[in-house]
XYZ file of C-alpha atoms in Angstrom:
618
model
C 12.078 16.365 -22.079
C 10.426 19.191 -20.016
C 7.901 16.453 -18.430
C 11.289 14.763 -16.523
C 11.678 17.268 -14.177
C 8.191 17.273 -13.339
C 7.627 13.964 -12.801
C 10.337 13.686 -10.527
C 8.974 16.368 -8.823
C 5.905 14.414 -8.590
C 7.720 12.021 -7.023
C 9.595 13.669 -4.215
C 6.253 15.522 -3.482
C 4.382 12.008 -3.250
C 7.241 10.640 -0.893
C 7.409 13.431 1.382
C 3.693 14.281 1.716
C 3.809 9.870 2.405
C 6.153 10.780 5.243
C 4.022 13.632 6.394
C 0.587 11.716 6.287
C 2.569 8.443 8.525
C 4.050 11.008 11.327
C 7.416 10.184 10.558
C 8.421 14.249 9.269
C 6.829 16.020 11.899
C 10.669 16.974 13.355
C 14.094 16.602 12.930
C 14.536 13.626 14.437
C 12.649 10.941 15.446
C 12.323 8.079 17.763
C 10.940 5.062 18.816
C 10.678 4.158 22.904
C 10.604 0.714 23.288
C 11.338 0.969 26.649
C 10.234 3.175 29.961
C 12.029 3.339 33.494
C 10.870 0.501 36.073
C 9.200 1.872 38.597
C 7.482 5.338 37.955
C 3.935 5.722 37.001
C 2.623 6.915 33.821
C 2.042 10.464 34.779
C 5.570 10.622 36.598
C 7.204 9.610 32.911
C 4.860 11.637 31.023
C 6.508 14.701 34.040
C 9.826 13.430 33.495
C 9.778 13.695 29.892
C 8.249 17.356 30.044
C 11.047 18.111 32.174
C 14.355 16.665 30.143
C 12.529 18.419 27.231
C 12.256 21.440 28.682
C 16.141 21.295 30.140
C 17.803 20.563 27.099
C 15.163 23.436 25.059
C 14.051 20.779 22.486
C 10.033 20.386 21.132
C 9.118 17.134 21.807
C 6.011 15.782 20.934
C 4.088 11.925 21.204
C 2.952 10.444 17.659
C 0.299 7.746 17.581
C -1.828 6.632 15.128
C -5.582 8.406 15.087
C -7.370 6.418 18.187
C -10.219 6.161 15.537
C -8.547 4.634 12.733
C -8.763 7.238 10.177
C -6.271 6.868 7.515
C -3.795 9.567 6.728
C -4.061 10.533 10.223
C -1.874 11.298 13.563
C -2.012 12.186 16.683
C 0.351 14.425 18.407
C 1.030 14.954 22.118
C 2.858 18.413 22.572
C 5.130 18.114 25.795
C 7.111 21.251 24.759
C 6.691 23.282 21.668
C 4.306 22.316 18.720
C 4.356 19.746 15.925
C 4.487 21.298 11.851
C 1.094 21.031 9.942
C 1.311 18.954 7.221
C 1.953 20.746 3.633
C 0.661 17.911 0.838
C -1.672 15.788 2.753
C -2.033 14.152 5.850
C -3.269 15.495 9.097
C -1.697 16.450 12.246
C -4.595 16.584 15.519
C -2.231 18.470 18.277
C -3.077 17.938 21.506
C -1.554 18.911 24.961
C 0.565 16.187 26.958
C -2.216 16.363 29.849
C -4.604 15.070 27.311
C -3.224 11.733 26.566
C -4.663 9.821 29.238
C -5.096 6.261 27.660
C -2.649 6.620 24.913
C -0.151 4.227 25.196
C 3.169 5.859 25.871
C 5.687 3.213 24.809
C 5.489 4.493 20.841
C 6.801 7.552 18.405
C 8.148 10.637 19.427
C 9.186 13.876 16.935
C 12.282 15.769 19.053
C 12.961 19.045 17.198
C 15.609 21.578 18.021
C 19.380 22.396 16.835
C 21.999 18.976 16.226
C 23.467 19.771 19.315
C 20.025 20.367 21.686
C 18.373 17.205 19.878
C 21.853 15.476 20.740
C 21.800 16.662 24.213
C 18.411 15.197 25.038
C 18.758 12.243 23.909
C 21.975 11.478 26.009
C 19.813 12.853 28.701
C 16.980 10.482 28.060
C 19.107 7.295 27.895
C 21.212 8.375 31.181
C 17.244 8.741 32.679
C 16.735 4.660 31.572
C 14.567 5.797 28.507
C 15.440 3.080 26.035
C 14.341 3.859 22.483
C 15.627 3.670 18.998
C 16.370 6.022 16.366
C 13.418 6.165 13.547
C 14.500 9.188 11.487
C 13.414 8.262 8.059
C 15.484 8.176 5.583
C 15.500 8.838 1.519
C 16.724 4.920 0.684
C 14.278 3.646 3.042
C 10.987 5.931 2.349
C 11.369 5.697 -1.304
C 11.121 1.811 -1.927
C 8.457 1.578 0.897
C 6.428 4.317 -1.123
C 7.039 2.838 -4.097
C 5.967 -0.783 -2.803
C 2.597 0.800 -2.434
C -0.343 -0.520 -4.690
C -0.529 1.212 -8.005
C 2.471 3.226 -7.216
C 4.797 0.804 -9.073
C 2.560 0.580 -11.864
C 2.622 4.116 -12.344
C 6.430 4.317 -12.464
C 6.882 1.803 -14.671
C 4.745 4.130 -17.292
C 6.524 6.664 -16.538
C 9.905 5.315 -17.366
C 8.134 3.407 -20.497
C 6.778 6.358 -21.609
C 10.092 8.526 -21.140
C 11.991 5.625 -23.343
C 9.274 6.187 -25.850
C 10.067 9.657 -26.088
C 13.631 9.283 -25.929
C 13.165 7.436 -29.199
C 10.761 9.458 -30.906
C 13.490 12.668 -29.872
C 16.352 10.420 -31.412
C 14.335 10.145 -34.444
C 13.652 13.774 -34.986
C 17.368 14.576 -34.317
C 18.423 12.146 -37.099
C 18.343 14.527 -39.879
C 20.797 17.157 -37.821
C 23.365 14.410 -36.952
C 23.611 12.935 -40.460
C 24.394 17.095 -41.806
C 26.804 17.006 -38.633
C 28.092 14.024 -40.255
C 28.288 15.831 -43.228
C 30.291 18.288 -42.232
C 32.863 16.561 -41.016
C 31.773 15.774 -37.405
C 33.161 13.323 -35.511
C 31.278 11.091 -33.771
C 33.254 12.065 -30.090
C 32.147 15.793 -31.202
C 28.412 14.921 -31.960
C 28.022 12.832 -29.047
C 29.089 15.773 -27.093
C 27.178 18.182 -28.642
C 24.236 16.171 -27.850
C 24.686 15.535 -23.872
C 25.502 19.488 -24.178
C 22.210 20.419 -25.623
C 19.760 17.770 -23.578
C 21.887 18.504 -19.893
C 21.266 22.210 -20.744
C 17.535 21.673 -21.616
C 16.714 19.192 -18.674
C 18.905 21.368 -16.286
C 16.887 25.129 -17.115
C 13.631 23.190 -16.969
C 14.838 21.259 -13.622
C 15.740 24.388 -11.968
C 12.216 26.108 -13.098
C 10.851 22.656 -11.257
C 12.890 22.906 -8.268
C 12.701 26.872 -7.486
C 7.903 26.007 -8.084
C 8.129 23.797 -5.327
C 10.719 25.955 -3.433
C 8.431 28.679 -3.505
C 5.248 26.744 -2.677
C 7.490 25.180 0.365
C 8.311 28.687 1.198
C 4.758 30.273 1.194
C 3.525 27.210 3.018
C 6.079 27.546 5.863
C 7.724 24.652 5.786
C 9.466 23.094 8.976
C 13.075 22.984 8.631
C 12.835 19.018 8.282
C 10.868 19.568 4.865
C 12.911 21.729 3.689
C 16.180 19.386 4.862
C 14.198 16.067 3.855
C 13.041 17.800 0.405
C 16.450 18.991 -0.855
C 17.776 15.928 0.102
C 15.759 13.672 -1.953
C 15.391 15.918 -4.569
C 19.511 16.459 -4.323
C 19.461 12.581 -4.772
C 16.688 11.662 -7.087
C 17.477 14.565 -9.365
C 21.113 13.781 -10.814
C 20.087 10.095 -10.964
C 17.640 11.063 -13.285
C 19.105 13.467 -15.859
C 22.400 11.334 -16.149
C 20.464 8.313 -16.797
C 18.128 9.870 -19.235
C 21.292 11.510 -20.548
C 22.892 8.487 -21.010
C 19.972 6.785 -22.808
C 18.938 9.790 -24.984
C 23.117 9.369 -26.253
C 22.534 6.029 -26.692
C 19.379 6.540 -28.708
C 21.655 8.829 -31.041
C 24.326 6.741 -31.168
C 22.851 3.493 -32.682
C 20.757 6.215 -35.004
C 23.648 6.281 -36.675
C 24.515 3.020 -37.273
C 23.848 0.307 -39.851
C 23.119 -3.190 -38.981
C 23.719 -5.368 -41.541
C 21.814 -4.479 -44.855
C 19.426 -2.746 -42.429
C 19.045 0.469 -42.109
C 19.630 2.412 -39.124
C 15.352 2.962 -37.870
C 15.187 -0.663 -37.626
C 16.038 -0.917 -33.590
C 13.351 2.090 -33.119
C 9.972 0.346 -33.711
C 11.222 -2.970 -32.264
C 12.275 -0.598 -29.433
C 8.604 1.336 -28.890
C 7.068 -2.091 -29.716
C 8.616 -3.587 -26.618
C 7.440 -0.818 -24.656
C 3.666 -1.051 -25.880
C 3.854 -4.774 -25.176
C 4.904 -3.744 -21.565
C 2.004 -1.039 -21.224
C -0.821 -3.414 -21.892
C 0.383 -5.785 -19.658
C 0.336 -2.854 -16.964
C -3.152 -2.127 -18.387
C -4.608 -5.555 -18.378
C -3.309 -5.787 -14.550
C -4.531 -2.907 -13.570
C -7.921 -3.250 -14.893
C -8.076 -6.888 -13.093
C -6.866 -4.615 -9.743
C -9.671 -2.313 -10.927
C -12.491 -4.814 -10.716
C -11.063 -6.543 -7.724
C -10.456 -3.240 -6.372
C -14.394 -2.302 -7.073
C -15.703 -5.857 -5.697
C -13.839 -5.018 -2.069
C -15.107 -1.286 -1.845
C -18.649 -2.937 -2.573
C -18.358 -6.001 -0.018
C -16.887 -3.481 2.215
C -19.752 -1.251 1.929
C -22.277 -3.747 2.579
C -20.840 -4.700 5.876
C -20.532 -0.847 6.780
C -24.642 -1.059 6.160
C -24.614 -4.160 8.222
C -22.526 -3.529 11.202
C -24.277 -0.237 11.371
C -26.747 -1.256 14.292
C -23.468 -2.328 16.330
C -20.914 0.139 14.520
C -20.407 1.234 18.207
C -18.855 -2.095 19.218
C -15.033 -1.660 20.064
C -12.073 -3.838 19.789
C -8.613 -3.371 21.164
C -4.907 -2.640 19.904
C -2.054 -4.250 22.477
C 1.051 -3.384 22.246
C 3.683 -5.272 24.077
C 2.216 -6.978 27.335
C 3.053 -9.570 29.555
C 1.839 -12.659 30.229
C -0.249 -11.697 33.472
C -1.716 -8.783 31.638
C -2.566 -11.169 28.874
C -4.365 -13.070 30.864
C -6.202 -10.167 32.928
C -7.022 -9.209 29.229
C -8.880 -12.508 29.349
C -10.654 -11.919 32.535
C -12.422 -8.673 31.099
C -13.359 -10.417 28.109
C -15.117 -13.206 30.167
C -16.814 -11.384 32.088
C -18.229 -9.017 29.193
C -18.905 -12.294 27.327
C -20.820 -13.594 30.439
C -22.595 -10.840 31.081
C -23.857 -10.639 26.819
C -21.975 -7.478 25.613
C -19.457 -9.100 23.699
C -18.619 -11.435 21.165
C -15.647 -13.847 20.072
C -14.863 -14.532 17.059
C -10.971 -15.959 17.304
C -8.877 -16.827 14.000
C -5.769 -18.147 15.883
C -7.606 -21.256 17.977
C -6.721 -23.740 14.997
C -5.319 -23.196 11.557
C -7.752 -22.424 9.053
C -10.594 -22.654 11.666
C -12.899 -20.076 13.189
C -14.025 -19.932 16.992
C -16.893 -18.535 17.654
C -18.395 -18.011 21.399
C -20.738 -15.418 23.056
C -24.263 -14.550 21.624
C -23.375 -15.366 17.840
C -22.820 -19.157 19.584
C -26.441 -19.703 20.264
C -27.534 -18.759 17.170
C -25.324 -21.218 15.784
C -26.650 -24.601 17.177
C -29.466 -26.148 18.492
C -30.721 -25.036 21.856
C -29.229 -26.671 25.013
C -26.747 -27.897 22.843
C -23.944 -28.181 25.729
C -19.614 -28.522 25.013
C -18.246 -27.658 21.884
C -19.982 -28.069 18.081
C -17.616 -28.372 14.923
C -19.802 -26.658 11.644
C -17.922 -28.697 8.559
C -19.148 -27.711 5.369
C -19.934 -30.519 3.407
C -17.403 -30.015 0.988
C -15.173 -31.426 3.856
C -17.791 -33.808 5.013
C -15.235 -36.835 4.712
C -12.482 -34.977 6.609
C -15.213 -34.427 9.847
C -13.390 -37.070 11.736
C -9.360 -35.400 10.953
C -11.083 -31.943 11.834
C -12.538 -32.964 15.668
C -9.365 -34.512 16.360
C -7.421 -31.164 15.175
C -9.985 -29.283 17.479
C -9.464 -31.738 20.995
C -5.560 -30.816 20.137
C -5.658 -27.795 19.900
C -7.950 -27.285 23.292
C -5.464 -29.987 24.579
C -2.378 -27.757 24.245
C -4.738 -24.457 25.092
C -4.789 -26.440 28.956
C -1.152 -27.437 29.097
C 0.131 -23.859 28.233
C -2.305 -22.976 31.287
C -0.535 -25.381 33.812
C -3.762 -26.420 34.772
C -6.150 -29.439 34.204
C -9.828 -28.656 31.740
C -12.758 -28.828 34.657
C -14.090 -31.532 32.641
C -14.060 -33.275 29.462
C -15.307 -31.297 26.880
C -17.197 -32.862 24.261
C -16.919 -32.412 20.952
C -19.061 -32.993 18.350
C -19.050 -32.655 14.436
C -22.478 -31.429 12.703
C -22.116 -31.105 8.480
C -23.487 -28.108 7.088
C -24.172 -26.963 3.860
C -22.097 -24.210 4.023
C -19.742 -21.945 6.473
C -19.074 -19.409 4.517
C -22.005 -16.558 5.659
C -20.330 -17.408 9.244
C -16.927 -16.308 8.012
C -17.994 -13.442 5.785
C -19.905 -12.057 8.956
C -16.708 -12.238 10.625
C -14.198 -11.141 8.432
C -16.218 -7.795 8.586
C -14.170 -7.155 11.667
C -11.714 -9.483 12.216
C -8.826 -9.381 10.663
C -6.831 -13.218 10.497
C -3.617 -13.024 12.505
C -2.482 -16.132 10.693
C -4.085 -15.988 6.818
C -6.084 -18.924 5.764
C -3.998 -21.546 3.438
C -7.469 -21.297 0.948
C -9.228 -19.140 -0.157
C -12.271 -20.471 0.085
C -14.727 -19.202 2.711
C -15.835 -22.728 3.779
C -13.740 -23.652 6.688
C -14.721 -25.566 10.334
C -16.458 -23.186 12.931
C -15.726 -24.894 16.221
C -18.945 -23.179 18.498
C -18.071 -23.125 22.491
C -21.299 -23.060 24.347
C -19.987 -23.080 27.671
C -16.786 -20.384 28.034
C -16.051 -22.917 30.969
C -14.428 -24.892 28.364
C -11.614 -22.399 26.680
C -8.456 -22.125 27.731
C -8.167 -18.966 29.784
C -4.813 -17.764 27.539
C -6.938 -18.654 24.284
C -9.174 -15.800 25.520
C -6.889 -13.519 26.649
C -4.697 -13.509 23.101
C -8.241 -13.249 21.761
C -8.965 -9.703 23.545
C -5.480 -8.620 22.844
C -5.898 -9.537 18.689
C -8.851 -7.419 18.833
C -10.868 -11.151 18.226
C -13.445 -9.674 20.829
C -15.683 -7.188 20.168
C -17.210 -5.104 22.864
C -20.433 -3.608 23.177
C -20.067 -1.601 26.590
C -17.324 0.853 26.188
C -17.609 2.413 28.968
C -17.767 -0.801 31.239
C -14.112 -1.841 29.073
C -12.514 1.619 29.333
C -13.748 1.190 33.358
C -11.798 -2.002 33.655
C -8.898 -1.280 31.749
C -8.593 1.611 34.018
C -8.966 -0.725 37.158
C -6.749 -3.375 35.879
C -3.625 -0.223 35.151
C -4.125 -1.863 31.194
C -4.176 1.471 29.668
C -0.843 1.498 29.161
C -0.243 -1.101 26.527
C -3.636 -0.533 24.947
C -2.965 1.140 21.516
C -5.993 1.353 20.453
C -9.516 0.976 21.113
C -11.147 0.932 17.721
C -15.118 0.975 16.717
C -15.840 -1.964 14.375
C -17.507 0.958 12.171
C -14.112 3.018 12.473
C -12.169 -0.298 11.228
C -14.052 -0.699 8.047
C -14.602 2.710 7.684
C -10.571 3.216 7.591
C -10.549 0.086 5.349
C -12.861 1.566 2.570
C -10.969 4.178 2.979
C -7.857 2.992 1.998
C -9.039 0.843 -0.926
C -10.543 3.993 -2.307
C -7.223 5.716 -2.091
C -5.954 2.256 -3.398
C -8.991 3.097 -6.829
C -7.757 6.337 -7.427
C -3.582 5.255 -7.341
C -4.660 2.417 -9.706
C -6.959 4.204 -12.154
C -4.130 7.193 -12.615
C -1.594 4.555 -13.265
C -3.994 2.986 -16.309
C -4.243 6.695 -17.042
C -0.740 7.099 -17.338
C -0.452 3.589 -19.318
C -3.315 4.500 -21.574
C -1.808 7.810 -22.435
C 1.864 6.194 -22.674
C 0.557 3.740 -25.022
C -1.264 6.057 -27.567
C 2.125 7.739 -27.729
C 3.915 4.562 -28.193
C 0.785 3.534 -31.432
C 1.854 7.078 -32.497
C 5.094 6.855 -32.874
C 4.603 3.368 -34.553
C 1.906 4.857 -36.730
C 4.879 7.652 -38.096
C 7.487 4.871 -38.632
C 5.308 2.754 -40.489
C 3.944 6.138 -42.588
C 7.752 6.495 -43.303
C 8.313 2.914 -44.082
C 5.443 2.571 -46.733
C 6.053 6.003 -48.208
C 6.544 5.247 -51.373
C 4.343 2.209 -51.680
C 1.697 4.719 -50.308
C 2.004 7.380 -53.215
C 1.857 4.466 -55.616
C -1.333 3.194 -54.434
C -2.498 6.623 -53.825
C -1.869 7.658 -57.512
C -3.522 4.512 -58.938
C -6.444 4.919 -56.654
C -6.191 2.204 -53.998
C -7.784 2.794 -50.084
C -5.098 3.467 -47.886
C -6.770 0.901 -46.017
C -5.122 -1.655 -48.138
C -1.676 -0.817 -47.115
C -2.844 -0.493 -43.387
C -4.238 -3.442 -43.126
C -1.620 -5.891 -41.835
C 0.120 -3.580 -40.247
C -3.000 -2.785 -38.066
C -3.795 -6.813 -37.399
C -0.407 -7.286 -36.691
C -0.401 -5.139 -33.909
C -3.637 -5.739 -32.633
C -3.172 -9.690 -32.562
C 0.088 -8.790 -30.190
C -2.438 -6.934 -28.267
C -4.502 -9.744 -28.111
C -1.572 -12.068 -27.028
C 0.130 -9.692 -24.511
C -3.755 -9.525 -22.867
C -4.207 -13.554 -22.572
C -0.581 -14.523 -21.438
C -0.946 -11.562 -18.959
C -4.115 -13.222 -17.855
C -2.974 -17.132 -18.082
C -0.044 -16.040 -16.128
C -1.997 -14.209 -13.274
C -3.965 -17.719 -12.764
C -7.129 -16.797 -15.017
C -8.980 -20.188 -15.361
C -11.469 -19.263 -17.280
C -11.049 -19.713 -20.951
C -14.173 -17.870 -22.054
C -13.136 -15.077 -19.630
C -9.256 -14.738 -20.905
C -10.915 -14.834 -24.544
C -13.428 -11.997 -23.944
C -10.936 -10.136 -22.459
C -8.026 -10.502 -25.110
C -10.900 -9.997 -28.184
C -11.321 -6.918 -26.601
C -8.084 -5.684 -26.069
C -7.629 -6.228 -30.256
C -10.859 -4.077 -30.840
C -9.768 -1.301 -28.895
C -6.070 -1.431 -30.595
C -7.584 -1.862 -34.087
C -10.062 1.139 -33.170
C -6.981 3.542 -31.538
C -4.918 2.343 -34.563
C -7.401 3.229 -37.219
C -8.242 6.651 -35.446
C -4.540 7.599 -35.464
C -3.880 6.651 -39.198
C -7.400 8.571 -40.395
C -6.352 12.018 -38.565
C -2.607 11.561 -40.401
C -4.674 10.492 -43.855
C -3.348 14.054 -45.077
C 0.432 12.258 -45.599
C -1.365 9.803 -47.809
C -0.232 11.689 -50.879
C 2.726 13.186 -49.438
C-alpha cells in the first residue's frame, strides 16, 4: 500500500516537470498573442510591451520553442523581470528582450505578478489592441495530454494492474482476521469499517510522508509560486481520487472474501481475478516489445541519415507562422532565386497526393541530361497506372496556374519514365521533410514528378513549399539577408538546420526507448507478482494432494505440471491474438514470438515454484 502514494507522486512530478520542459509553467499565467496592433513596427511593440509591463509591475517574458530544435527546450525573452529555472527537467535559455531580433513575436508569453497586477495588464494590453488568448494550463487538460504520450499509458496501465494485484494478494492475507472478526460476533457494517479505517489511516501517514519529500525538495529547489500553486493543485486532485478508489476496491476485495458462491469457496474470484490481470500485462509486454523493435529500427534509420546529411547538416529550412498571401508568395521569390542560383533544393510533399516533387540540383541527377519539362518516375509496381498518374500530375499543375490568376508560359510537357524503384528517392527525402499530408501507403514507392525548368511551377506551389519547410537552403546567410529585406522575419518561427531536425527527432525517439522500456519494466515486474501470487493460491489449492504425493515419494513436478502448461499456453495465446490483432501477417513470425512467450512463462513459473519447494511438505 505504501507504493500508492509514491506512484502518484511519480505522477504529478512527471506532469509538472512535462509542463516545465513545454514552457507552459514558467508564470502564473500565461498567454497566447494571436494578434499585434496594425501599424507599429516590431521594435515599437516589442517597446510597447516593455512599457505596459513595466506600468502595471508584472514580469513578462516571450516563450518560443529553441530556434535549434532541441527537445525539452525554451526560449525566453525577459521584457521585465526573469523567467523560473526549471526544477525536474527541461531547460529555460533567458535572454534579454533586445535580443530577439528574428523571433517571431506573435507566440507565448509567461505574465507573472499578484491576481490583481496580472489582471491589470492584461486589461491594459487588450485596451492597447493586443489580441491574445488565455493558455494557462490546466490539471484536466495537462494530465490526459501527458498521459497520451507514448509509453506513458502503458506504464499506467501496470501500475493500476499491478495495484489490483496487490489489492488481492492484501485481501487474501487479511482473510484469516475477518473470519476471527466474524467469529466474534462482527458484523459485517463493523468489519467493513474497520477495514476502510485501517487502509485510509495507512495510505494517509504514508501519503503525507510523500507529500511533505516533495514539499521539501520543492522548497530547497526554490520553487516559483506557480509550482508550488500548480503542484498542490494536482496533487490536491489526483490524491483523494486515488486513496478513495483504492479504498473502495481494497473493501470490495474484503467483502466478496467473505462470501460463498455456490458450492465454491470464497478464493475462487481471486486467481480468476490476478489471472485477468496477467493476461492484460503480456499483452502490454508483447506491445511494447513490438514498440521496442520499431522503436530501435527508427533510432537506427534515423542515425544513418544523421551520417548522411552530415556534409549538408548546415542546410536550413523554415517555420511560418501565420502569413498572408503576398508574403507567401515573396516566400516563393527567395526560394527561386536560391534554387536558380544552386543553393537550394525542393523536395515538396503537398504538389499531388501521395506524390513527391522534386526540383533544384537533386532534379538533374534524376533524369537524363537535357531532359527539358517535367519527368514522372513510376515504379514499376504501378507501371499500368503510368497513364492515371500523368493525368493526376497535368491537374494538379493545371489548378497550381488557376489559383495564380495567370496563364503557364507554355505547355509543359509531361512525360512518364518506369523505374524500378522510387523508394531511395523518398527515403532521401523523408530525412528532412516531414509530409504535410501523410501518404495513404505505406510503401515507399510512389511517383516523383522531376521539374527541370522552375519556369514551369506554379509560383504559389513554391511559395507554400518554402513556408512547409519543403526547401532546404544552403546559404544562410544569403536567406536570413532576404528575409530581412523582404520585413519576413516576423512570421518566421523558425529557421531550423536539417542536422538540428533529425537531431531533435532521435532525440525524441530515444526519450520515446527509455518511456517504453520502463513501462515493460514495470509490466515485467507486475507480472512476476501476479505468477506469484498465482503460484501461492495454487500451493494452497493442492495442499493436501501435495503432502500425499510428497509422503509417497512423487516429484512435485507431477502436481505442477498442468498447472504450469496451463498458464503458459494462455501466455502463448494472449502473445498471438495480441499480434494477429496488431496486423502481424506473418505466421512464422506470430509463432516464434508466442513459443517464446510460453518458454519464458514455463521458465518464471518453474523458478518461482523451486525457491517455494520448502512448502512441499508443509
Amino acid at each position: 500500500m505504501a507504493a500508492v502514494p509514491v506512484l502518484v507522486a511519480g505522477l504529478v512530478v512527471f506532469v509538472v516537470g512535462s509542463g516545465e520542459a513545454s514552457g507552459y509553467l514558467s508564470a502564473r499565467t500565461m498567454i497566447d498573442v494571436v494578434d499585434l496592433p496594425f501599424g507599429p513596427t516590431k521594435q515599437e511593440h516589442v517597446e510597447q510591451l516593455t512599457e505596459l509591463a513595466e506600468e502595471h509591475d508584472v514580469s513578462l517574458a516571450l516563450v518560443v520553442p529553441d530556434r535549434s530544435g532541441a527537445p525539452n527546450s525554451v526560449d525566453a525573452y525577459a521584457f521585465t523581470g526573469s523567467v523560473a529555472e526549471p526544477l525536474f527537467w527541461g531547460t529555460v535559455v533567458e535572454h534579454p528582450a533586445s535580443d530577439i531580433g528574428d523571433a517571431v513575436i506573435v507566440w507565448s508569453y509567461a505574465v507573472d505578478g499578484t491576481p490583481d497586477q496580472v489582471r491589470s495588464f492584461l486589461a491594459a494590453l487588450h485596451g492597447a489592441e493586443f489580441r491574445f488568448v488565455d493558455a494557462t494550463p490546466t490539471a484536466h487538460v495537462l494530465v490526459p495530454a501527458v498521459i497520451q504520450q507514448p509509453g506513458v499509458l502503458a506504464i499506467s496501465a501496470c501500475v493500476v494492474l499491478g495495484i489490483v494485484i496487490a489489492l488481492v494478494a492484501e485481501s487474501d492475507r487479511r482473510a484469516s482476521r475477518q473470519r476471527l472478526r466474524e467469529l466474534a460476533g462482527w458484523s459485517p457494517k463493523q468489519i467493513a469499517a474497520r477495514e476502510s479505517l485501517e487502509i485510509v489511516g495507512l495510505l494517509v501517514v504514508c501519503s503525507v510522508l510523500v507529500c511533505g519529500t516533495l514539499a521539501v525538495y520543492l522548497l530547497v529547489r526554490g520553487a516559483s509560486p506557480t509550482i508550488w500553486s500548480f503542484s498542490s493543485g494536482l496533487a490536491a486532485v489526483v490524491f483523494p481520487i486515488t486513496l478513495v478508489s483504492v479504498v473502495g476496491v481494497h473493501l470490495v476485495c474484503s467483502i466478496a472474501g467473505r462470501r460463498r458462491f455456490g458450492s465454491l469457496a470464497a478464493p475462487v474470484w481471486r486467481p480468476i481475478v490476478v489471472s485477468l490481470c496477467g493476461v492484460a500485462l503480456v499483452g502490454i509486454l508483447t506491445v511494447n516489445a513490438g514498440a521496442v523493435a520499431e522503436n530501435a529500427r527508427r533510432a537506427t534509420a534515423l542515425e544513418r541519415s544523421l551520417s548522411r546529411e552530415a556534409p549538408h547538416g548546415d542546410d536550413v529550412v523554415l517555420g511560418v507562422g501565420n502569413d498572408t498571401i503576398e508574403q507567401e508568395r515573396t516566400f516563393g521569390q527567395i526560394a527561386r532565386r536560391a534554387l536558380d542560383a544552386g543553393t537550394a533544393g525542393l523536395a515538396q510533399t503537398t504538389f499531388m497526393q501521395d506524390a513527391l516533387l522534386i526540383a533544384g540540383d537533386a532534379a538533374e541527377q534524376l533524369t537524363a541530361p537535357n531532359r527539358d519539362g517535367v519527368t514522372v518516375l513510376v515504379p514499376r509496381s504501378m507501371a499500368g497506372d503510368a497513364d492515371a498518374v500523368v493525368d493526376h500530375v497535368r491537374t494538379a499543375f493545371d489548378d497550381g496556374w488557376e489559383v495564380d490568376s495567370v496563364r503557364p508560359p507554355r505547355t509543359v510537357p509531361i512525360r512518364p519514365e518506369v523505374v524500378d524503384t522510387t523508394a531511395p528517392i523518398v527515403e532521401s527525402a523523408d530525412r528532412w521533410v516531414d509530409w504535410v499530408t501523410p501518404r495513404t501507403t505505406d510503401s515507399l514507392d510512389v511517383p516523383v514528378i522531376v521539374v527541370a525548368d522552375l519556369r514551369d511551377l506554379p509560383p504559389n506551389r513554391l511559395g507554400t513549399a518554402a513556408r512547409n519547410g519543403e526547401v532546404r537552403f544552403a546559404d544562410r546567410s544569403t536567406l536570413l539577408r532576404e528575409l530581412r529585406a523582404a520585413d519576413l522575419l516576423d512570421v518566421v518561427t523558425q529557421i531550423n538546420r536539417v542536422g538540428a531536425v533529425l537531431e531533435r527527432e532521435l532525440a525524441a525517439v530515444r526519450t520515446e526507448r527509455v518511456v517504453v522500456i520502463g513501462a515493460s519494466l514495470g509490466a515485467v515486474l507486475a507480472s512476476l507478482f501476479a505468477a506469484a501470487a498465482l503460484v501461492a493460491d495454487h500451493r494452497m489449492r493442492r495442499r493436501r494432494a501435495g503432502r500425499l504425493r510428497f509422503l509417497v515419494g512423487r516429484h512435485p513436478a507431477v502436481q505442477h505440471r498442468q498447472f504450469v502448461c496451463t498458464a503458459s499456453g494462455i501466455v502463448a495465446g494472449t502473445t498471438a491474438v495480441v499480434l494477429l490483432g496488431g496486423g502481424t501477417v506473418d505466421v512464422l513470425h506470430v509463432a516464434g514470438t508466442a513459443g517464446a512467450a510460453a518458454v519464458l512463462a514455463a521458465v518464471a513459473l518453474s523458478v518461482l515454484l523451486a525457491a517455494t519447494h520448502h512448502r512441499e511438505g508443509t
